[in-house]
Amino acid sequence: MSDTAIDAIVIGAGHNGLACAAYLARGGLKVRVLERRNVIGGAVLTEEFHPGYRNSVFSYLVSLLDRDVMTDLELEKHGLTLLHRPGGSLSLLPGAHMYLPRDTAAAQKAIAKFSKADAQVYPAFEDMLGDMGELVRGIAKDIPPNFGGGWSDIWRLVKQANAFRRLSPERQIELSELMTMSIGDVLDRWFESDPIKGLYGFEGIIGNYATAYTPGTAYVLLHHVFGEIDGRTGAWAYAKGGMGAITQSMASYCESLGVEILTDAGVAKVVVENGKSTGVVLEDGREFSARIVASNTHPQVLFGQLIDQADTPPAFQQRIAAYKSESATFRMNVALSELPRFDSVEHDEQGLAAMQNTIDICPSLDYMNQAYDDAKSHGWANKPVISMCIPTLLDDSLAPEGCHVMSLFCQHFRRHLPDGQSWDEVKEQVADAVIDTVAAYSPNFRASIVGRQINSPLDIERKLNMLGGDIFHGKLSLDQIFSLRPVGGYADHRMPVKGVYLCGSGAHPGGGVSGIPGKNAATVILKDHKRGVL
């Protein structure tokens, strides 16, 4: 593809960049994707991390992936297979466990062991989350109304206000509370026992450096329940072969439309002339011209590293400089010679079915808060909050016969450590503490580990250019969502430099493997292209 033939350059071959490229190509544009690393996928990647053992490296579950993106990009035709989990969560507790299957009556029976009152209100709580998930999904799929926008922005605001109007008065109140309250305050209102509060409380701090009582953390719970699998709101699945299967299928679709994808092609600079982008310069000196530049990078990478902030308005500069980005996440994979045995979970049909789902260590809100306090004090939690998955219980392609892989998603771990400590010096020690935390619930766990992969917050930042090690490209706080993402006045993907668009998770609706930011950015770009304003 010659330079003169290129209409659009997409920076970053993560899932949102590939989704954007695919929709642009569907719209008739000639597209080139430039990826800094030697592999595509960004955070949606599968690697062999120990001989014979493969797993998803960063993201690890499918739910938020938009159904329209899957259909439009023909992902199943291009190789993606989703493996459905039985559903529910398994929470490990001192000397016990709580498994909540999708069957409501069975879940109530499990909850009743800890509180009959909680078991009684549980169906109402789940119904409320289901209703909220459907509403938030609709909002997530739409481009937010922009401050200072025109009639189209007013129309989008009216549409979304109408969706809110259709809720019952009680649901309207509940949504307003979930958008503003802490996850701890919401759960204290609904429940009395620690186990169920811990299980749902974790959803408010996934990729979110906060306590259980930080205002706005209840919204993070909503962010994780708007997904669906086969019409089931809040359900989750594995991608067969690991999460990299998603980006590989996206790349295959892109290439079928003539999209060119280059790796080892890090962008050093977006060229700006007279307030308009004209192309990019790569780190190796190559130059590519295009009227359209769609960036799948962190907003502060785009404005600060690739584009001089002096080329943007002062108010935009001020807000981008203050953009908050730290998720306090520590990510591990372990290769296992045998399946972990958890003290209170039998390896019978029911127990193994439970282990096919997410396995959490978050027994209470106090446990969450202590993890936060530890990280605030000395950089990491002594007893971290941990979410584990064993995909090999459903996908035996990831490990040798009879062996397993486990992903561990852990909170809280600061990007910047106190007292001059470096993650390169302490990450093995910290990984040992994570292993110790799990081993306290599983006597054979430590001895079964034959290999491990560690990604500290610094590793996440280095490898993925996610500043602060933030897996969402910026905190999902109340001042960084919807029409304020990434900053007010620029929520419609159009950036202050003409011809530059944000198509990554720094745009609405934020992080998670949805493909929605890429799809919506392409919609805006194609509209501008058709109007001839580029």
Coordinates of C-alpha atoms in Angstrom, one line a residue:
M1 CA 0.0 0.0 0.0
S2 CA 1.6 3.2 -1.1
D3 CA 1.5 6.3 1.1
T4 CA -0.6 8.2 -1.4
A5 CA -3.3 5.4 -1.1
I6 CA -3.7 5.7 2.7
D7 CA -6.7 7.5 4.0
A8 CA -6.3 6.7 7.7
I9 CA -3.5 5.7 10.1
V10 CA -4.5 3.8 13.3
I11 CA -1.9 3.9 16.1
G12 CA -1.9 0.7 18.1
A13 CA -3.1 -2.8 17.2
G14 CA -5.0 -3.5 20.4
H15 CA -8.6 -4.6 20.1
N16 CA -10.0 -1.1 19.9
G17 CA -7.5 0.0 17.3
L18 CA -8.3 -3.1 15.2
A19 CA -12.0 -2.5 15.6
C20 CA -11.6 1.1 14.4
A21 CA -9.5 0.0 11.4
A22 CA -12.1 -2.7 10.5
Y23 CA -15.0 -0.3 10.5
L24 CA -13.0 2.3 8.6
A25 CA -12.2 -0.3 6.0
R26 CA -15.8 -1.4 5.9
G27 CA -16.6 2.3 5.1
G28 CA -14.3 2.2 2.1
L29 CA -11.2 3.8 3.5
K30 CA -7.6 2.6 3.0
V31 CA -6.2 1.9 6.4
R32 CA -2.7 1.3 7.9
V33 CA -2.3 0.1 11.5
L34 CA 1.0 0.8 13.3
E35 CA 1.9 -1.3 16.3
R36 CA 4.8 -0.4 18.6
R37 CA 5.4 -4.0 19.8
N38 CA 6.4 -7.0 17.7
V39 CA 3.0 -8.6 18.3
I40 CA -0.5 -7.4 17.8
G41 CA -3.2 -7.5 20.5
G42 CA -2.2 -4.9 23.1
A43 CA -3.7 -6.1 26.4
V44 CA -5.8 -8.7 24.5
L45 CA -3.0 -11.2 24.0
T46 CA -2.1 -14.9 24.4
E47 CA 1.5 -16.0 25.0
E48 CA 3.4 -19.1 25.9
F49 CA 4.9 -18.1 29.2
H50 CA 6.4 -21.5 30.2
P51 CA 7.2 -24.4 27.8
G52 CA 3.9 -26.0 26.8
Y53 CA 1.8 -23.5 28.8
R54 CA -0.1 -20.6 27.2
N55 CA -2.6 -18.1 28.7
S56 CA -4.0 -14.6 28.3
V57 CA -1.4 -12.2 29.5
F58 CA -3.4 -9.2 30.6
S59 CA -7.2 -9.2 30.0
Y60 CA -8.5 -12.7 30.7
L61 CA -12.4 -12.9 30.3
V62 CA -15.0 -12.0 27.8
S63 CA -18.3 -10.3 28.6
L64 CA -18.2 -6.7 27.5
L65 CA -17.3 -7.5 23.9
D66 CA -20.0 -5.8 22.0
R67 CA -22.4 -8.2 20.1
D68 CA -22.5 -5.8 17.1
V69 CA -18.7 -5.8 16.9
M70 CA -18.7 -9.6 17.0
T71 CA -21.3 -9.8 14.2
D72 CA -20.1 -7.0 12.0
L73 CA -16.4 -8.1 12.1
E74 CA -17.4 -11.8 11.6
L75 CA -15.2 -12.8 14.5
E76 CA -16.5 -16.4 14.8
K77 CA -15.9 -16.9 11.0
H78 CA -12.4 -15.6 11.5
G79 CA -11.6 -18.0 14.3
L80 CA -13.1 -16.8 17.6
T81 CA -14.8 -19.4 19.8
L82 CA -16.3 -18.5 23.2
L83 CA -16.4 -21.1 25.9
H84 CA -19.4 -20.6 28.2
R85 CA -18.8 -20.9 31.9
P86 CA -21.5 -22.3 34.2
G87 CA -21.8 -18.9 35.7
G88 CA -21.5 -17.4 39.1
S89 CA -18.6 -16.8 41.4
L90 CA -16.7 -18.9 44.0
S91 CA -15.5 -16.9 47.0
L92 CA -12.8 -18.5 49.2
L93 CA -13.3 -17.8 52.9
P94 CA -11.4 -18.8 56.0
G95 CA -12.4 -22.4 56.6
A96 CA -15.3 -22.1 54.1
H97 CA -16.4 -20.9 50.7
M98 CA -19.5 -19.4 49.1
Y99 CA -20.4 -20.4 45.5
L100 CA -23.2 -18.4 43.9
P101 CA -24.4 -20.2 40.7
R102 CA -26.6 -18.5 38.2
D103 CA -29.6 -20.4 39.5
T104 CA -31.2 -18.0 42.0
A105 CA -32.7 -20.6 44.3
A106 CA -29.3 -22.4 44.6
A107 CA -27.5 -19.1 45.2
Q108 CA -30.0 -18.2 48.0
K109 CA -29.3 -21.5 49.6
A110 CA -25.6 -20.8 49.6
I111 CA -26.0 -17.3 51.0
A112 CA -28.4 -18.5 53.7
K113 CA -25.5 -20.4 55.4
F114 CA -24.2 -16.9 56.3
S115 CA -27.4 -14.9 56.5
K116 CA -31.0 -15.8 55.9
A117 CA -31.9 -12.1 55.6
D118 CA -29.3 -11.7 52.8
A119 CA -30.6 -14.8 51.0
Q120 CA -34.1 -13.3 51.1
V121 CA -33.1 -9.9 49.5
Y122 CA -30.6 -11.4 47.0
P123 CA -33.2 -11.9 44.1
A124 CA -34.2 -8.3 44.3
F125 CA -30.5 -7.2 44.3
E126 CA -29.8 -9.3 41.2
D127 CA -32.9 -8.0 39.4
M128 CA -31.8 -4.5 40.1
L129 CA -28.3 -5.2 38.7
G130 CA -29.8 -6.8 35.7
D131 CA -32.0 -3.8 34.9
M132 CA -29.1 -1.4 35.5
G133 CA -26.8 -3.5 33.3
E134 CA -29.2 -3.3 30.4
L135 CA -29.5 0.4 30.7
V136 CA -25.8 1.0 31.1
R137 CA -25.1 -1.2 28.1
G138 CA -27.3 1.1 25.9
I139 CA -25.5 4.2 27.2
A140 CA -22.1 2.5 26.8
K141 CA -22.8 1.8 23.1
D142 CA -23.7 5.4 22.2
I143 CA -21.4 8.3 21.7
P144 CA -21.9 10.7 24.6
P145 CA -23.3 14.1 24.1
N146 CA -20.5 16.6 23.9
F147 CA -20.4 19.9 25.9
G148 CA -20.8 22.7 23.4
G149 CA -22.1 20.4 20.8
G150 CA -24.8 20.8 18.2
W151 CA -28.2 19.3 17.5
S152 CA -26.8 15.8 17.3
D153 CA -25.5 16.0 20.8
I154 CA -28.8 17.4 22.1
W155 CA -30.6 14.4 20.3
R156 CA -28.2 11.9 21.9
L157 CA -28.9 13.5 25.3
V158 CA -32.6 13.3 24.8
K159 CA -32.4 9.6 23.8
Q160 CA -30.4 8.7 26.9
A161 CA -32.7 10.8 29.1
N162 CA -35.6 8.9 27.6
A163 CA -34.1 5.6 28.6
F164 CA -33.7 6.9 32.1
R165 CA -37.4 8.1 32.0
R166 CA -38.6 4.6 31.1
L167 CA -37.2 3.3 34.4
S168 CA -39.6 3.0 37.4
P169 CA -39.1 5.8 40.0
E170 CA -37.4 3.3 42.3
R171 CA -35.0 2.3 39.6
Q172 CA -34.2 5.9 38.8
I173 CA -33.3 6.5 42.4
E174 CA -31.2 3.3 42.5
L175 CA -29.3 4.2 39.4
S176 CA -28.6 7.7 40.7
E177 CA -27.2 6.1 43.9
L178 CA -25.1 3.6 42.0
M179 CA -23.6 6.4 39.9
T180 CA -22.5 8.4 42.9
M181 CA -22.2 6.2 46.1
S182 CA -19.4 3.9 47.2
I183 CA -19.8 0.2 46.7
G184 CA -19.5 -0.3 50.4
D185 CA -22.4 2.0 51.2
V186 CA -24.6 0.3 48.6
L187 CA -23.8 -3.1 49.9
D188 CA -24.3 -2.1 53.5
R189 CA -27.7 -1.0 52.6
W190 CA -28.6 -4.3 51.0
F191 CA -26.8 -6.9 53.0
E192 CA -25.6 -7.8 56.5
S193 CA -23.0 -10.6 56.1
D194 CA -19.3 -10.2 55.1
P195 CA -19.0 -12.9 52.4
I196 CA -21.6 -11.5 50.0
K197 CA -20.3 -7.9 50.6
G198 CA -16.8 -9.0 49.8
L199 CA -17.8 -10.8 46.7
Y200 CA -19.7 -7.9 45.2
G201 CA -17.4 -5.3 46.7
F202 CA -14.4 -6.6 44.7
E203 CA -16.3 -5.5 41.6
G204 CA -16.0 -1.9 42.7
I205 CA -12.2 -2.0 42.9
I206 CA -11.3 -4.1 39.9
G207 CA -8.6 -1.9 38.2
N208 CA -9.5 0.9 40.6
Y209 CA -7.2 2.1 43.4
A210 CA -9.8 2.9 46.0
T211 CA -11.3 1.8 49.3
A212 CA -14.7 0.1 49.5
Y213 CA -16.1 3.4 50.7
T214 CA -14.6 5.7 48.0
P215 CA -17.6 7.6 46.4
G216 CA -18.1 6.4 42.8
T217 CA -16.9 2.9 43.3
A218 CA -20.4 1.6 42.9
Y219 CA -20.3 2.7 39.2
V220 CA -17.3 0.4 38.6
L221 CA -19.6 -2.5 39.6
L222 CA -22.1 -1.3 36.9
H223 CA -19.3 -1.1 34.4
H224 CA -18.6 -4.8 34.9
V225 CA -22.2 -5.9 34.7
F226 CA -23.3 -4.3 31.4
G227 CA -21.8 -7.1 29.4
E228 CA -23.6 -10.1 28.1
I229 CA -23.0 -13.6 26.6
D230 CA -25.8 -14.9 24.4
G231 CA -28.3 -12.4 25.8
R232 CA -27.4 -13.2 29.5
T233 CA -26.6 -9.8 31.2
G234 CA -23.5 -10.0 33.4
A235 CA -22.4 -13.4 32.1
W236 CA -18.7 -14.1 31.3
A237 CA -16.9 -16.6 29.0
Y238 CA -13.4 -17.7 28.0
A239 CA -12.0 -17.2 24.6
K240 CA -10.8 -20.5 23.3
G241 CA -7.0 -20.3 23.0
G242 CA -6.9 -17.2 25.3
M243 CA -7.9 -13.6 24.8
G244 CA -5.5 -13.3 21.9
A245 CA -8.0 -15.2 19.8
I246 CA -10.1 -12.0 19.8
T247 CA -7.5 -9.7 18.3
Q248 CA -6.2 -12.4 15.9
S249 CA -9.8 -12.8 14.5
M250 CA -10.1 -9.0 14.3
A251 CA -6.8 -8.8 12.5
S252 CA -7.9 -11.6 10.1
Y253 CA -11.1 -9.6 9.3
C254 CA -9.1 -6.4 8.8
E255 CA -6.7 -8.1 6.4
S256 CA -9.6 -9.5 4.4
L257 CA -10.6 -5.9 3.7
G258 CA -7.1 -4.9 2.7
V259 CA -6.0 -3.2 6.0
E260 CA -2.2 -3.2 6.4
I261 CA -0.9 -4.0 9.9
L262 CA 2.7 -3.2 10.7
T263 CA 4.5 -4.4 13.9
D264 CA 7.7 -2.9 15.3
A265 CA 6.3 0.4 14.0
G266 CA 6.2 2.6 17.1
V267 CA 5.0 6.1 16.4
A268 CA 7.3 8.9 17.7
K269 CA 5.3 11.9 16.6
V270 CA 2.0 12.9 15.0
V271 CA 2.8 15.6 12.5
V272 CA 0.7 18.7 13.0
E273 CA 0.7 21.6 10.6
N274 CA -1.5 24.7 11.0
G275 CA -3.7 22.9 13.6
K276 CA -4.2 19.8 11.5
S277 CA -2.6 16.4 11.4
T278 CA -0.8 15.3 8.2
G279 CA 0.6 12.0 9.2
V280 CA 3.1 10.4 11.6
V281 CA 6.9 9.9 12.1
L282 CA 8.0 6.5 13.4
E283 CA 10.7 5.8 16.0
D284 CA 12.9 4.4 13.2
G285 CA 12.5 7.5 11.1
R286 CA 9.9 6.3 8.6
E287 CA 7.2 8.8 7.7
F288 CA 3.6 8.0 6.7
S289 CA 1.1 10.6 5.4
A290 CA -2.7 10.4 6.0
R291 CA -5.4 12.9 6.6
I292 CA -6.9 10.8 9.4
V293 CA -5.0 9.7 12.5
A294 CA -6.9 7.5 15.0
S295 CA -5.1 6.8 18.2
N296 CA -5.6 3.8 20.4
T297 CA -3.1 5.1 22.9
H298 CA -3.6 6.4 26.4
P299 CA -4.8 10.1 26.2
Q300 CA -1.7 11.4 28.0
V301 CA 0.5 9.4 25.5
L302 CA -1.2 11.0 22.6
F303 CA -1.1 14.5 24.1
G304 CA 2.3 14.8 25.7
Q305 CA 4.4 12.3 23.9
L306 CA 3.0 12.1 20.3
I307 CA 1.5 15.6 20.0
D308 CA 3.0 18.7 21.6
Q309 CA 0.5 20.0 24.1
A310 CA 1.3 23.5 22.8
D311 CA -0.8 22.5 19.7
T312 CA -3.9 22.2 21.9
P313 CA -6.1 24.8 23.8
P314 CA -4.9 25.8 27.3
A315 CA -8.0 24.5 29.0
F316 CA -7.5 21.1 27.3
Q317 CA -3.8 21.1 28.3
Q318 CA -4.8 21.7 31.9
R319 CA -7.4 18.9 32.1
I320 CA -5.2 16.3 30.3
A321 CA -2.3 17.1 32.7
A322 CA -4.7 16.4 35.6
Y323 CA -6.1 13.2 34.1
K324 CA -6.0 10.4 36.7
S325 CA -4.4 7.1 35.8
E326 CA -3.5 4.3 38.2
S327 CA -5.4 1.1 38.6
A328 CA -3.0 -0.5 41.2
T329 CA -3.1 -3.9 39.4
F330 CA -0.7 -6.7 39.6
R331 CA -1.2 -9.5 37.0
M332 CA 0.2 -13.0 37.2
N333 CA -0.1 -16.3 35.3
V334 CA 1.1 -19.6 36.8
A335 CA 1.7 -23.0 35.1
L336 CA 0.4 -25.8 37.3
S337 CA 1.3 -29.5 37.3
E338 CA -2.0 -30.3 38.8
L339 CA -5.3 -28.7 39.7
P340 CA -5.3 -26.7 42.9
R341 CA -7.2 -28.2 45.8
F342 CA -9.0 -25.6 47.9
D343 CA -9.6 -26.6 51.5
S344 CA -13.3 -26.3 51.5
V345 CA -14.1 -27.2 47.9
E346 CA -14.7 -30.8 47.0
H347 CA -13.3 -32.1 43.6
D348 CA -16.8 -33.5 42.8
E349 CA -19.0 -32.5 39.9
Q350 CA -20.4 -29.4 41.8
G351 CA -17.0 -28.3 43.0
L352 CA -15.3 -28.6 39.6
A353 CA -18.2 -26.7 38.0
A354 CA -17.7 -23.9 40.6
M355 CA -14.0 -23.8 39.8
Q356 CA -14.7 -23.2 36.1
N357 CA -15.8 -19.7 37.1
T358 CA -14.0 -16.8 38.8
I359 CA -12.4 -17.7 42.2
D360 CA -12.1 -14.7 44.4
I361 CA -10.2 -14.0 47.6
C362 CA -12.0 -11.1 49.1
P363 CA -13.8 -12.3 52.2
S364 CA -15.0 -8.9 53.4
L365 CA -15.0 -5.1 52.8
D366 CA -12.5 -4.7 55.7
Y367 CA -10.2 -7.1 53.9
M368 CA -10.4 -4.8 50.8
N369 CA -9.8 -1.7 52.9
Q370 CA -6.7 -3.3 54.5
A371 CA -5.3 -4.1 51.1
Y372 CA -5.7 -0.4 50.2
D373 CA -4.1 0.8 53.4
D374 CA -1.2 -1.5 53.0
A375 CA -0.6 -0.2 49.5
K376 CA -0.9 3.4 50.6
S377 CA 1.6 2.7 53.4
H378 CA 4.3 0.7 51.6
G379 CA 3.3 0.2 48.0
W380 CA 1.5 -3.2 48.0
A381 CA -1.1 -5.2 49.8
N382 CA 0.3 -7.8 52.3
K383 CA -2.8 -9.9 51.7
P384 CA -4.1 -8.8 48.3
V385 CA -7.5 -9.0 46.8
I386 CA -7.2 -11.7 44.2
S387 CA -9.4 -12.9 41.3
M388 CA -8.4 -16.2 39.8
C389 CA -9.4 -18.2 36.7
I390 CA -8.5 -21.7 35.6
P391 CA -9.4 -21.6 31.9
T392 CA -7.9 -25.1 31.3
L393 CA -11.0 -26.6 33.0
L394 CA -12.8 -25.7 29.8
D395 CA -9.9 -25.2 27.3
D396 CA -7.3 -28.0 27.4
S397 CA -5.4 -26.4 24.4
L398 CA -3.6 -24.1 26.9
A399 CA -1.5 -26.7 28.8
P400 CA -0.1 -30.2 28.6
E401 CA -2.6 -33.1 29.3
G402 CA -3.5 -33.2 33.0
C403 CA -1.9 -29.8 33.7
H404 CA -3.4 -26.3 34.1
V405 CA -2.9 -22.6 33.9
M406 CA -4.2 -20.0 36.3
S407 CA -4.6 -16.3 35.9
L408 CA -4.4 -14.1 38.9
F409 CA -5.6 -10.5 38.9
C410 CA -4.6 -8.7 42.1
Q411 CA -5.3 -5.5 43.9
H412 CA -3.8 -3.2 45.4
F413 CA -0.3 -2.4 44.1
R414 CA 0.9 1.2 43.6
R415 CA 2.6 2.1 40.3
H416 CA 5.1 4.4 42.2
L417 CA 6.6 2.8 45.3
P418 CA 7.8 4.7 48.3
D419 CA 11.3 5.1 49.6
G420 CA 12.9 4.9 46.2
Q421 CA 12.0 1.2 45.7
S422 CA 11.8 -0.2 42.2
W423 CA 9.3 -2.8 40.9
D424 CA 12.2 -4.5 39.1
E425 CA 13.8 -5.1 42.4
V426 CA 10.7 -6.2 44.4
K427 CA 8.3 -7.9 42.0
E428 CA 9.5 -11.4 42.6
Q429 CA 9.1 -10.9 46.4
V430 CA 5.7 -9.4 45.9
A431 CA 4.7 -12.3 43.6
D432 CA 5.7 -14.7 46.4
A433 CA 3.3 -12.9 48.7
V434 CA 0.5 -13.4 46.2
I435 CA 1.4 -17.1 46.0
D436 CA 1.4 -17.2 49.8
T437 CA -2.1 -15.7 49.9
V438 CA -3.5 -18.3 47.6
A439 CA -1.6 -21.1 49.3
A440 CA -3.3 -20.3 52.6
Y441 CA -6.5 -21.7 51.0
S442 CA -4.9 -24.4 48.9
P443 CA -2.3 -26.7 50.4
N444 CA -1.0 -28.1 47.1
F445 CA -0.9 -24.8 45.2
R446 CA 2.7 -23.8 45.8
A447 CA 4.2 -27.2 45.1
S448 CA 2.2 -27.5 41.8
I449 CA 3.7 -24.3 40.3
V450 CA 6.2 -25.1 37.5
G451 CA 6.4 -21.7 36.0
R452 CA 5.0 -18.2 36.4
Q453 CA 4.6 -14.9 34.5
I454 CA 4.6 -11.6 36.4
N455 CA 3.4 -8.2 35.3
S456 CA 3.8 -5.5 37.9
P457 CA 2.2 -2.0 37.4
L458 CA 5.5 -0.9 35.9
D459 CA 5.6 -3.9 33.5
I460 CA 2.0 -3.0 32.4
E461 CA 3.1 0.6 31.8
R462 CA 6.2 -0.4 29.9
K463 CA 4.7 -3.1 27.7
L464 CA 1.4 -1.5 26.9
N465 CA 2.1 2.2 27.3
M466 CA -0.7 2.4 29.8
L467 CA 0.5 5.2 32.0
G468 CA 0.3 4.5 35.7
G469 CA -0.1 0.8 34.8
D470 CA -3.8 1.7 34.4
I471 CA -5.6 -1.1 32.6
F472 CA -8.6 1.2 31.8
H473 CA -6.4 3.9 30.1
G474 CA -7.5 6.2 33.0
K475 CA -9.5 6.0 36.2
L476 CA -13.2 5.3 35.9
S477 CA -14.0 8.1 38.4
L478 CA -17.1 10.3 38.2
D479 CA -15.1 13.1 36.6
Q480 CA -13.7 10.8 33.9
I481 CA -16.7 9.0 32.5
F482 CA -19.4 9.7 29.9
S483 CA -19.2 13.3 28.6
L484 CA -16.1 13.9 30.7
R485 CA -14.0 11.1 29.1
P486 CA -11.2 11.8 28.4
V487 CA -12.1 15.5 29.2
G488 CA -15.1 17.7 28.8
G489 CA -15.7 19.0 25.3
Y490 CA -13.9 16.1 23.6
A491 CA -16.1 13.1 24.4
D492 CA -17.1 12.5 20.8
H493 CA -13.7 11.1 19.8
R494 CA -12.7 14.3 17.9
M495 CA -9.6 15.7 19.5
P496 CA -8.5 19.4 19.5
V497 CA -6.1 18.8 16.5
K498 CA -8.1 18.4 13.3
G499 CA -7.9 15.0 11.8
V500 CA -6.9 13.3 15.1
Y501 CA -9.4 11.0 16.9
L502 CA -9.2 9.0 20.1
C503 CA -10.3 5.4 19.5
G504 CA -9.0 3.6 22.7
S505 CA -10.2 3.0 26.2
G506 CA -9.4 6.6 27.2
A507 CA -12.7 7.4 25.4
H508 CA -16.2 6.5 26.5
P509 CA -17.2 4.0 27.8
G510 CA -13.7 3.3 29.1
G511 CA -11.7 0.1 29.7
G512 CA -12.7 -3.5 29.2
V513 CA -12.6 -5.6 26.1
S514 CA -15.7 -4.2 24.3
G515 CA -14.5 -2.8 21.0
I516 CA -17.1 0.1 21.5
P517 CA -14.6 3.0 21.5
G518 CA -13.0 1.7 18.3
K519 CA -16.4 1.2 16.6
N520 CA -17.8 4.6 17.7
A521 CA -14.6 6.5 16.7
A522 CA -14.8 5.0 13.2
T523 CA -18.5 6.1 13.0
V524 CA -17.4 9.7 13.8
I525 CA -14.5 9.5 11.3
L526 CA -16.6 8.2 8.5
K527 CA -19.2 10.9 9.1
D528 CA -16.5 13.6 9.0
H529 CA -15.0 12.0 5.9
K530 CA -18.4 11.9 4.1
R531 CA -19.0 15.6 5.1
G532 CA -15.7 16.5 3.6
V533 CA -14.5 18.3 6.8
L534 CA -11.1 16.5 7.0

